[in-house]
XYZ file of C-alpha atoms in Angstrom:
597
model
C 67.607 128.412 102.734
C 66.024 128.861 106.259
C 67.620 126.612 109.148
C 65.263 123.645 110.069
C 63.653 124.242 113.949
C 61.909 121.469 115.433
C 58.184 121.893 117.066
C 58.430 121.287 120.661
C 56.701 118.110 121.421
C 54.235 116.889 124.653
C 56.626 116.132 126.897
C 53.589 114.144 129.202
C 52.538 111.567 126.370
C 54.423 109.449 124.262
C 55.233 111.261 121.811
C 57.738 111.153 118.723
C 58.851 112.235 115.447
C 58.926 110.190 112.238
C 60.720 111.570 108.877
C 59.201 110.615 105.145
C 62.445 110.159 103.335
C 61.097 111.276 99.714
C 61.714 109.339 96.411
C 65.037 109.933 94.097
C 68.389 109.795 93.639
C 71.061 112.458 93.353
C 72.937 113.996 96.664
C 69.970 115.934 97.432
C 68.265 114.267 100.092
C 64.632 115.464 100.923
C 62.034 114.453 103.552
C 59.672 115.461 106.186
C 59.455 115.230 110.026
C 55.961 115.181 111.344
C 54.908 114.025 115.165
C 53.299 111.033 116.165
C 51.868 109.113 119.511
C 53.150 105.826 120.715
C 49.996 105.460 123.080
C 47.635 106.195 119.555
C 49.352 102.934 117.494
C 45.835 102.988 115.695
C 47.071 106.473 114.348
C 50.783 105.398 113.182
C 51.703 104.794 109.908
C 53.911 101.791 109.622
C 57.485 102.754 109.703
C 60.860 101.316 110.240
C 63.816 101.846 112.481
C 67.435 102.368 112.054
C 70.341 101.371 113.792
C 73.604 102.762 112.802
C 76.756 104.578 114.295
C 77.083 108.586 114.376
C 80.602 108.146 114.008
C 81.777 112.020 113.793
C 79.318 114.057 115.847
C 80.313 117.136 113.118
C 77.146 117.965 111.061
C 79.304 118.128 107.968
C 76.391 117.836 105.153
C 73.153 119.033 104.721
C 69.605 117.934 104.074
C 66.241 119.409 103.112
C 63.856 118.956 105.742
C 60.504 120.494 105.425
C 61.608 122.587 103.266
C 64.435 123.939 105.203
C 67.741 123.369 105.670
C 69.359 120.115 108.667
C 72.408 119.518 109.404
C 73.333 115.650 109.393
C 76.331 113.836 110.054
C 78.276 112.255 107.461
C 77.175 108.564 108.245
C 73.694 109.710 108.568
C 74.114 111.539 105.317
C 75.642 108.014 103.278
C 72.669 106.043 105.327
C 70.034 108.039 103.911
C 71.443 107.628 100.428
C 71.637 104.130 100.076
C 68.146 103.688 102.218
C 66.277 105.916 100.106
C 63.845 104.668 97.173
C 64.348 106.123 93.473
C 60.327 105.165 92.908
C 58.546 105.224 96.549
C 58.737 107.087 99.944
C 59.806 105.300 102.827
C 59.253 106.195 106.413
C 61.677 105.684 109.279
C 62.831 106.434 112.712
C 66.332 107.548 112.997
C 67.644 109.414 116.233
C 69.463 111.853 114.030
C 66.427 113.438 112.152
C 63.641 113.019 115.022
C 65.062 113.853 118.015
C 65.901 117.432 118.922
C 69.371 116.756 120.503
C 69.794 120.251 121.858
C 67.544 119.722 123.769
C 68.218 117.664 126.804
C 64.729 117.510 128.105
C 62.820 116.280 124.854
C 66.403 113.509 125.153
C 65.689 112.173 127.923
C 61.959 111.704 127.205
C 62.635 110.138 124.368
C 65.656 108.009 125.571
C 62.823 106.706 128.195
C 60.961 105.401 124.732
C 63.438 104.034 122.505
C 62.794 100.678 123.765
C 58.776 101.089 122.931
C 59.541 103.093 119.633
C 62.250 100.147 117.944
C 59.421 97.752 119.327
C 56.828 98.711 117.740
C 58.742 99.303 114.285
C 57.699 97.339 111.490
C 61.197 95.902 110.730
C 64.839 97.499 112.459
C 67.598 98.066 109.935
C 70.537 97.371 111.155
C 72.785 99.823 108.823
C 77.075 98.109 108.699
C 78.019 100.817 106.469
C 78.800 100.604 102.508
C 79.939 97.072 101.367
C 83.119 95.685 99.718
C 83.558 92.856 97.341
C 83.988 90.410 99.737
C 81.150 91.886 102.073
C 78.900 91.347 98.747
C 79.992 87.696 98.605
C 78.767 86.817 102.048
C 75.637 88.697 101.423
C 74.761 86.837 98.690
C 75.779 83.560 100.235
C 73.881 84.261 102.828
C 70.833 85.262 100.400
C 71.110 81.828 98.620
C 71.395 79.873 102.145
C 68.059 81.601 103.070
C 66.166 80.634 99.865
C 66.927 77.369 99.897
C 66.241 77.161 103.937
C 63.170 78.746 103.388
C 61.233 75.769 104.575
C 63.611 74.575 107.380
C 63.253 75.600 110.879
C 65.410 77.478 112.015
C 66.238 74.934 114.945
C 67.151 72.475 112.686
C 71.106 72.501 112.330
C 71.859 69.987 110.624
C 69.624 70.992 107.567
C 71.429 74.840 107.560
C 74.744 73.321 107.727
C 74.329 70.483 105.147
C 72.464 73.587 102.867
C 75.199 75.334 103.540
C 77.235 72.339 102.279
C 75.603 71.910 98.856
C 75.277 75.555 98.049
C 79.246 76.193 97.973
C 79.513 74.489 94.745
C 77.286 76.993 93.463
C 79.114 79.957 95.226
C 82.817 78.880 94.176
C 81.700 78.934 90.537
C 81.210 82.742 90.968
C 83.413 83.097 93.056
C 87.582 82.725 94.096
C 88.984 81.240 97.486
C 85.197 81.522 98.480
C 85.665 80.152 102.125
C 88.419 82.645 102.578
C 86.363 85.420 101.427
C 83.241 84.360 103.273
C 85.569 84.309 106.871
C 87.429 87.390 106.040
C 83.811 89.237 105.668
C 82.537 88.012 108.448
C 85.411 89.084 110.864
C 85.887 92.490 108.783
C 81.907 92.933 109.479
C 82.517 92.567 113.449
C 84.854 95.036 113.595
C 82.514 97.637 112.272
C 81.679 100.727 114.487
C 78.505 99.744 114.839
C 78.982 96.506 117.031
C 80.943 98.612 119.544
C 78.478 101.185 119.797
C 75.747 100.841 123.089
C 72.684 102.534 121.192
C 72.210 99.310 119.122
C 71.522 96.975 122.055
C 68.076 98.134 122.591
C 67.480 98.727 119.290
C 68.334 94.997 118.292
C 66.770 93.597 121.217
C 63.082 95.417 120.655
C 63.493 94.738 117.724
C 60.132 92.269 116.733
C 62.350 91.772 113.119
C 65.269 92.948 111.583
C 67.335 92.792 108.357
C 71.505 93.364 108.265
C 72.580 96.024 105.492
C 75.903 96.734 104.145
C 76.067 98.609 100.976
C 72.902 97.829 98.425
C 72.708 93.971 100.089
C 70.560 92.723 102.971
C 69.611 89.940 104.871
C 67.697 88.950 107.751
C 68.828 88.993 111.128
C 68.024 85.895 112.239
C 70.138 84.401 108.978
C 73.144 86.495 109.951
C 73.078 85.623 113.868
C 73.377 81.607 112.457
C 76.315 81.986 109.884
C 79.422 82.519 112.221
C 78.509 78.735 113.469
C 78.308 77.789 109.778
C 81.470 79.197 108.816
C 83.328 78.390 111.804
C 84.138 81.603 112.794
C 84.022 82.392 117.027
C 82.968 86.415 116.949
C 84.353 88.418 120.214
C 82.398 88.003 123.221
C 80.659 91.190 123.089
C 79.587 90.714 119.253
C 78.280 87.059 120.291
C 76.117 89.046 122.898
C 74.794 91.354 119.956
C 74.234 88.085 118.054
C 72.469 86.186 120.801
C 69.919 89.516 120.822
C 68.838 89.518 117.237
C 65.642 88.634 116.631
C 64.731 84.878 116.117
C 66.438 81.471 117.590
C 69.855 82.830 119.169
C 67.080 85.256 121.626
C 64.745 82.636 122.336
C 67.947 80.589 123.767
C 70.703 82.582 124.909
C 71.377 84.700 127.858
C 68.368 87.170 127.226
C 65.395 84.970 127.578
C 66.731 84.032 130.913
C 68.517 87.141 132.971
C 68.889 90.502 131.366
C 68.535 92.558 134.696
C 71.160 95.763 135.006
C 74.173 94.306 136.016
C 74.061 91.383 133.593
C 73.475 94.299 130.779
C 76.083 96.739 132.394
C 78.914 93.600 132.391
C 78.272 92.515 129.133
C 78.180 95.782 127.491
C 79.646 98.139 129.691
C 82.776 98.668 127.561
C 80.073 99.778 124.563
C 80.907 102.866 123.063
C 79.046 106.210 123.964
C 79.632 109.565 123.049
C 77.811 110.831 126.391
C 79.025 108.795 129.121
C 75.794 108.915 130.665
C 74.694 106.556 127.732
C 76.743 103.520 128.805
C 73.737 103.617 131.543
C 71.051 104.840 130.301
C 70.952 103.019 126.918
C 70.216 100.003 129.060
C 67.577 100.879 130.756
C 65.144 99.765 127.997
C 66.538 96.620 127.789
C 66.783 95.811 131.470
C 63.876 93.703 133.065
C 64.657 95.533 136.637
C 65.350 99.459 136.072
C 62.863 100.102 132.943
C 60.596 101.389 135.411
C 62.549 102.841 137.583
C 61.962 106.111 138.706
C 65.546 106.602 140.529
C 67.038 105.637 136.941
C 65.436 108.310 134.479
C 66.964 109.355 131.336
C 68.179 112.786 132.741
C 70.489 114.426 130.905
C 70.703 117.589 133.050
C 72.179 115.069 135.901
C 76.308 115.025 136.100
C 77.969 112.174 135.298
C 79.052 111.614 138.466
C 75.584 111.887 139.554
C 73.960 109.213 137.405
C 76.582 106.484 138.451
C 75.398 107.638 142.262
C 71.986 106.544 141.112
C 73.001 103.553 139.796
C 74.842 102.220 142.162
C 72.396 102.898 144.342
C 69.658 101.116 142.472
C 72.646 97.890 141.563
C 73.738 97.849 145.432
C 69.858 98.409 146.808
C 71.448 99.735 150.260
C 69.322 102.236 152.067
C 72.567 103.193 154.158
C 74.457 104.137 151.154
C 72.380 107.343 150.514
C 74.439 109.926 150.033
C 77.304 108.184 151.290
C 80.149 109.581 148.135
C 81.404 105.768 147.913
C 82.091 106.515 143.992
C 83.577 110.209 144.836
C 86.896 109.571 142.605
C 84.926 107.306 139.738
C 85.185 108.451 136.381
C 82.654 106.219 134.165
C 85.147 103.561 132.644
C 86.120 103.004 136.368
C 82.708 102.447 137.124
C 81.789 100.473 134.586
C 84.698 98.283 135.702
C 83.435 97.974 139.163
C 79.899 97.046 138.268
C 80.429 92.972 139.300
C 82.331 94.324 142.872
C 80.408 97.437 143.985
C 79.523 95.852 147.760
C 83.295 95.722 147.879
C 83.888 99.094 146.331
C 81.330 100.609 149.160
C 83.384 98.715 151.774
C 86.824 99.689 150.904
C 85.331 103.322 151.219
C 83.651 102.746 154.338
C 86.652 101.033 155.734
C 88.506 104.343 154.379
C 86.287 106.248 156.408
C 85.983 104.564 159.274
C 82.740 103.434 158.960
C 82.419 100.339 161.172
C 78.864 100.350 161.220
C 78.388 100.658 157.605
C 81.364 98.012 157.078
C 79.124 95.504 159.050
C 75.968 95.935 156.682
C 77.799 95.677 153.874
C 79.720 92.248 155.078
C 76.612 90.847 155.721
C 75.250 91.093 152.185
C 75.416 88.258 149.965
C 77.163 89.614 147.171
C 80.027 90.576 149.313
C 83.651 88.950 148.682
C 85.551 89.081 151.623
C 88.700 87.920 149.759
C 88.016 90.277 146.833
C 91.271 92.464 146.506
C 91.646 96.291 145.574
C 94.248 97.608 142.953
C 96.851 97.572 145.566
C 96.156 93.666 146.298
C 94.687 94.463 149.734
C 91.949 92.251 150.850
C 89.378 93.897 153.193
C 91.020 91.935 155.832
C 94.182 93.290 155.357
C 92.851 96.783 154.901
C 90.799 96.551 158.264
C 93.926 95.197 159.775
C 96.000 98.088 158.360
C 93.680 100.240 159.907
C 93.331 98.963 163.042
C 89.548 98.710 162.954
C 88.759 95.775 165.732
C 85.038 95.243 165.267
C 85.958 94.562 161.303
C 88.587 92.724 162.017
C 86.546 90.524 164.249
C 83.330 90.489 161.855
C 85.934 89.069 158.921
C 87.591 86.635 161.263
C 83.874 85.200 162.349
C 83.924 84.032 158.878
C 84.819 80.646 157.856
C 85.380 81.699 153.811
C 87.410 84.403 154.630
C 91.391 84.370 153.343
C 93.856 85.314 156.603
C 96.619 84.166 154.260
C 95.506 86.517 151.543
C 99.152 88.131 149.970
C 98.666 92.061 148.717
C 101.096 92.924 145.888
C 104.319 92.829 148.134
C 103.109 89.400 149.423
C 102.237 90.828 152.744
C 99.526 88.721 154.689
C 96.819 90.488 157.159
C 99.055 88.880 159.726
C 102.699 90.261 158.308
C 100.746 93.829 158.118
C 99.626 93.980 161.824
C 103.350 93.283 162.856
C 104.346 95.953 160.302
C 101.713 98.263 162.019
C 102.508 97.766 165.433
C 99.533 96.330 166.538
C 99.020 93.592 169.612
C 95.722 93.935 168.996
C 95.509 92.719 165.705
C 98.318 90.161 166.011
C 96.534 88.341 168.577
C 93.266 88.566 166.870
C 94.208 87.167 163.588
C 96.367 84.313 166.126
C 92.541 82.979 167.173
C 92.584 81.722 163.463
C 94.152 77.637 163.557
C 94.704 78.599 159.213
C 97.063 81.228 160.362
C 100.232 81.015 158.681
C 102.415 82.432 160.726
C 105.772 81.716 158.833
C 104.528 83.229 155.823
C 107.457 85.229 153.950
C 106.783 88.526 152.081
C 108.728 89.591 148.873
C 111.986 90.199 151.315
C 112.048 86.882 152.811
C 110.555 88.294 156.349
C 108.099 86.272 158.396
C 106.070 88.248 161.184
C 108.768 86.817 163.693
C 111.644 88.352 162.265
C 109.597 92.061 161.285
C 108.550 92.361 165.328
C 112.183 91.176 166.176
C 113.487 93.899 163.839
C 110.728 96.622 165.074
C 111.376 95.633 168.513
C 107.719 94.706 169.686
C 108.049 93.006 172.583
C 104.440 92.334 172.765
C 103.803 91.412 169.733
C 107.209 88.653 169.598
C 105.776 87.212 172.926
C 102.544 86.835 171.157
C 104.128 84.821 168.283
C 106.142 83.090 170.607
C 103.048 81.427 172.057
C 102.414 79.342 169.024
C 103.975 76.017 168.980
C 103.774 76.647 165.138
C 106.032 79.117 164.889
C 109.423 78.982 163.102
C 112.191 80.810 165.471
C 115.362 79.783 163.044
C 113.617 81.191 160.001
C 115.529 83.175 157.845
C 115.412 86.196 155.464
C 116.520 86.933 152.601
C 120.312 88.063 154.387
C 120.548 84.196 156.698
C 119.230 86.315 159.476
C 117.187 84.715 162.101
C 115.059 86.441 164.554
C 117.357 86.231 166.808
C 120.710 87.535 165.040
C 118.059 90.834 164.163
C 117.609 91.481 167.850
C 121.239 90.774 168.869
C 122.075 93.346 166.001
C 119.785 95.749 166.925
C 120.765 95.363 170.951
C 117.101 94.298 171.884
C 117.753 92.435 175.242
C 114.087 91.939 176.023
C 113.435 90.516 172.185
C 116.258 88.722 172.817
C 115.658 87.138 175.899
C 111.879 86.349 174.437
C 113.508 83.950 172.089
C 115.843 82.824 174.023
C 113.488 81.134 176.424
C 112.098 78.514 173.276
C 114.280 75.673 173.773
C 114.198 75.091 169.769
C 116.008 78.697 169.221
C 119.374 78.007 167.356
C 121.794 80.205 168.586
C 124.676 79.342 166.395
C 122.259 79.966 163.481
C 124.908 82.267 160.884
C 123.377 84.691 157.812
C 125.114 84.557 154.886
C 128.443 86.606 155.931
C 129.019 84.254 158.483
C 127.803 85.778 161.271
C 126.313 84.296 164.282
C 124.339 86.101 167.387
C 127.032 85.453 169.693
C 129.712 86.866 167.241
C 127.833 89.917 166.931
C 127.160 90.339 170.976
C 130.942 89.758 171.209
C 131.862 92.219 168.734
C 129.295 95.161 170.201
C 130.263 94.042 173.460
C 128.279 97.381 175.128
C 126.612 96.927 178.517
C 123.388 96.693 176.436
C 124.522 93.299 174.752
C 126.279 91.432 177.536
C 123.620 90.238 179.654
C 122.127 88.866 175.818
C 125.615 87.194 175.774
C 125.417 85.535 178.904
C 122.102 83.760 177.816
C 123.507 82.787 174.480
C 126.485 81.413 176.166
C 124.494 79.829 178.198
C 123.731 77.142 175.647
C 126.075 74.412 176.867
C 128.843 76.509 175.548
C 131.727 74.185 176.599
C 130.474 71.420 174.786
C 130.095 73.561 171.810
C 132.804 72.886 168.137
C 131.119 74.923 166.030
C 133.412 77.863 164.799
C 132.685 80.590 162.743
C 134.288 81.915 159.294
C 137.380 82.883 161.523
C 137.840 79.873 163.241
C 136.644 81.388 166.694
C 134.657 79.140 168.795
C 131.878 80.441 171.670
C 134.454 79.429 174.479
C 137.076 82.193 172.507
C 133.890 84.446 172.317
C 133.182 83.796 176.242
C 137.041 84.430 176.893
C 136.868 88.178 175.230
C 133.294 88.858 177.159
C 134.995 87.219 180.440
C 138.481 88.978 180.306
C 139.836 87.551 183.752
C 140.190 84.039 184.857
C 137.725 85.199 187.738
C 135.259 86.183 185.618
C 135.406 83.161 183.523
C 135.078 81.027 186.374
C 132.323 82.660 187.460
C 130.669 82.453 184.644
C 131.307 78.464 184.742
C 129.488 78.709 188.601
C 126.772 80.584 187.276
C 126.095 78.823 184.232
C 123.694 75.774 185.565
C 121.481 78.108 187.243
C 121.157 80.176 184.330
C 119.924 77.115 182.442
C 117.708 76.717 185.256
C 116.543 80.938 184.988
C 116.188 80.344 181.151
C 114.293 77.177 181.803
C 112.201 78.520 184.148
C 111.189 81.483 182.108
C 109.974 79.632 179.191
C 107.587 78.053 180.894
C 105.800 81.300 181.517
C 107.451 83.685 179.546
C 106.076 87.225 179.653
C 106.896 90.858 178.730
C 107.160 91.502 182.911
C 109.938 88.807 183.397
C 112.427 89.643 180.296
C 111.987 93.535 181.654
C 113.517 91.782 184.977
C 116.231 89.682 183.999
């Protein structure tokens, strides 16, 4: 037999195929594919719809179709067999038979009119797949619920449930742990292919009516959308949103009679299942009440993936000065789909990337921006802009009253915590302007920004710190170690001296070997650490009792520093006007005067 070749179709009207599934039985299926015109409905024979699931994309059997031999898939191929009449033809839209899917073109045109073609259907059949026993029990409970409802409204709860009361009598006669059965169905049913796949949305919602099949048994959709509340069973969130689509009450009062614009379609249903990325987008587009006349969003099947998220984006974000900015250039279409709720902040963590101050101030003056929203490393785009160095951001975020400056990345780092770490004055004294600084914060290793720029040796950036009353100078790490005992160790005098000239500095302070800052200035005695010494000792060291783990006191410590009676007398001369110095130098204590002393 000859291989079936669809007629190319007018691309510039609306048109479509429908098939004539012929009369019989057997596994020979026959029908015929003829054209139509959506913008003729005069002209159109009444027809129905189907929704189902490809499943397999393998053409593994075979139809006759106009004579000639198509290649169907198998789900298509068990559809058609329970769908099909013994006595009477039946005609039907189904993607598989009347769309040429070679052909990307003649796709994408009729992609752009699936919404119009389900809508004007005379009924959709939504196709679950064949039936088991207990499928068959819920369908027929759900059969005998409808006849005896048939003269309830279908806002009226009470008289569905207390129907659906009285009838289980009836039902458990015929039928063993009926309640059980009925649940099990019912969740078995929502795990079906078909309620993951992201064709069906717009086929459900243009739907004008609509009947659930599984195996030989149907019902109507507007039944099935009530029974989960009727048998107490809560379906996943994304089968609810199926539910609240189907045609009847659960529309008229969910979610879809009030917002259905792209991004409210791409977050509900952007983790639908597609076989062509691109679908995850463009199956929407029908549905949506903002991009189904879009021109930028056009089924186009000859555009890359990465392309068609570029569009999208752009339409979601409505930015002029994103064109062709490559914000998304790493994206894969999961990613993207994950990003649809953040994308301002997506554009700005790119621009910040980049650089891009002016495009970082457009986008932190939109609306939808978060300025505390965080990217997979826990960086807020305060922190990032800090980490960067980028001022006028900096400045922009700090303007803003809702914006975190305590905001903790993944290694509990704060924006302020990150300038020290970067070295940065600048930034330090920016973020300072802020009253809701926290400037003791501790990361992960127990380090506020006091003891990092003591350890990194940042003169200006300790001075800065040392400005704020707030700030905790005997806070310790992880190790005991004060800001202090990290400069003595490191043989900072000008750190040193910087804390030295707070009169709350504890200079006996020991980490958790026992050490103190004098001990260690003692021990390293080098030319570099003696005139730190001298400070510390300075602390009324003769009235001093505190010893450390040895038993030493800072009058032994002074004794090893001062070797000869003459020294350590003139260190007991000098002391009171090295108060004085030390005293003197707090009260205006900058980078210019440590250098000196």
């Amino acid at each position: 037999m000859a291989l079936f070749n669809y007629e190319s179709i007018n691309l510039t009207r609306p048109t479509f195929r429908l098939a004539r599934l012929l009369a019989g039985s057997g596994i020979h299926i026959y029908c015929e594919i003829f054209q139509a015109w959506l913008d003729q409905p005069e002209d159109i024979m009444p027809y129905e719809a189907l929704s189902y699931t490809w499943g397999s994309e393998e053409m593994t059997d075979k139809i006759d179709a106009n004579g000639k031999e198509l290649g169907v898939t198998q789900n298509l191929y068990l559809a058609l067999q329970y769908l099909r009449f013994e006595n009477q033809d039946r005609i039907l839209w189904i993607d598989g038979l009347c769309i040429n899917q070679q052909n990307h073109k003649e796709k994408g045109h009729q992609v752009q009119q699936m919404g119009n073609i389900y809508h004007h259907a005379e009924r959709v059949i939504i196709w679950l797949g064949p039936g088991t026993y207990e499928t068959h029990v819920l369908m027929d409970s759900m059969t005998l619920l409808e006849q005896h409802c048939i003269d309830f409204p279908r806002n009226n709860d009470h008289a569905w449930r207390d129907t659906w009361s009285n009838i289980q009598p009836e039902l458990k006669s015929n039928h063993s742990d009926l309640e059980v059965r009925q649940r099990n169905a019912l969740e078995s049913l929502f795990e079906r292919s078909w309620f993951g796949r992201v064709w069906i949305l717009q086929e459900v919602a243009n739907a004008r009516v609509a009947i659930v099949m599984c195996g030989i048994k149907s019902i109507s959709a507007r039944t099935f959308a009530l029974v989960p509340s009727l048998l107490g069973v809560a379906p996943p969130f994304h089968c609810q949103s199926i539910l609240d689509i189907m045609p009847g009450r659960s529309r008229q009062e969910s979610w879809w009679s009030q917002k259905r614009d792209l991004q409210t379609l791409l977050l509900k249903f952007g983790k639908s299942v597609a076989t062509d990325p691109r679908d995850n987008i463009y199956a929407l587009l029908g549905l949506s009440s903002d991009a189904c006349e879009s021109d930028l969003l056009r089924a186009d099947y000859s555009k890359p993936v990465r392309e068609v998220m570029s569009d999208a984006a752009l339409f979601l974000l409505r930015c002029p000065e994103l064109q062709d900015k490559d914000f998304l250039y790493d994206f894969a279409m999961p990613q993207f789909l994950e990003s649809v709720g953040f994308l301002s902040n997506v554009a700005l963590g790119w621009a910040q990337k980049e650089k891009d101050e002016p495009l970082a101030k457009v986008l932190l003056a939109r609306e939808d921006i978060d300025v505390n929203w965080k990217n997979k490393d826990g960086l807020s785009p305060l922190s990032v802009a800090v980490q960067r160095k980028h001022e006028q951001t900096v400045k922009l975020l700090l303007d803003r009253d809702d914006v975190d400056v305590n905001s903790q990345d993944k290694g509990n780092d704060t924006p302020l915590t990150i300038a020290v770490s970067v070295h940065s004055t600048k930034m330090v004294e920016l973020l300072l302007t802020r009253d809701d600084i926290n400037i003791n914060w501790m990361n992960n290793d127990g380090q506020t920004p006091l003891i990092v720029a003591a350890t990194n040796q940042d003169m200006g950036i300790v001075e800065a710190l040392l400005k704020r009353d707030d700030v905790d100078v005997n806070s310790r790490n992880k190790n005991g170690k004060t800001a202090l005992l990290m400069a003595v160790e490191g043989g900072w005098g000008g750190v040193g001296k910087l804390l030295l000239a707070r009169d709350d500095v504890n200079v006996t302070s020991m980490d958790n070997y026992g050490q103190t800052p004098l001990r260690v200035a003692e021990r390293n005695r080098h030319n570099r650490h003696k005139e730190l010494a001298r400070l510390l000792l300075a602390e009324h060291v003769w009235e001093m009792t505190i010893k450390n783990k040895n038993g030493r006191t800072p009058q032994w410590l002074a004794a090893r520093i001062y070797r000869t009676p003459k020294d350590l007398q003139r260190f007991r001369d000098e002391e009171q006007q090295q108060i004085e110095n030390r005293l003197q130098f707090f009260r205006e204590p900058t980078i210019s005067k440590c250098i000196a002393m």
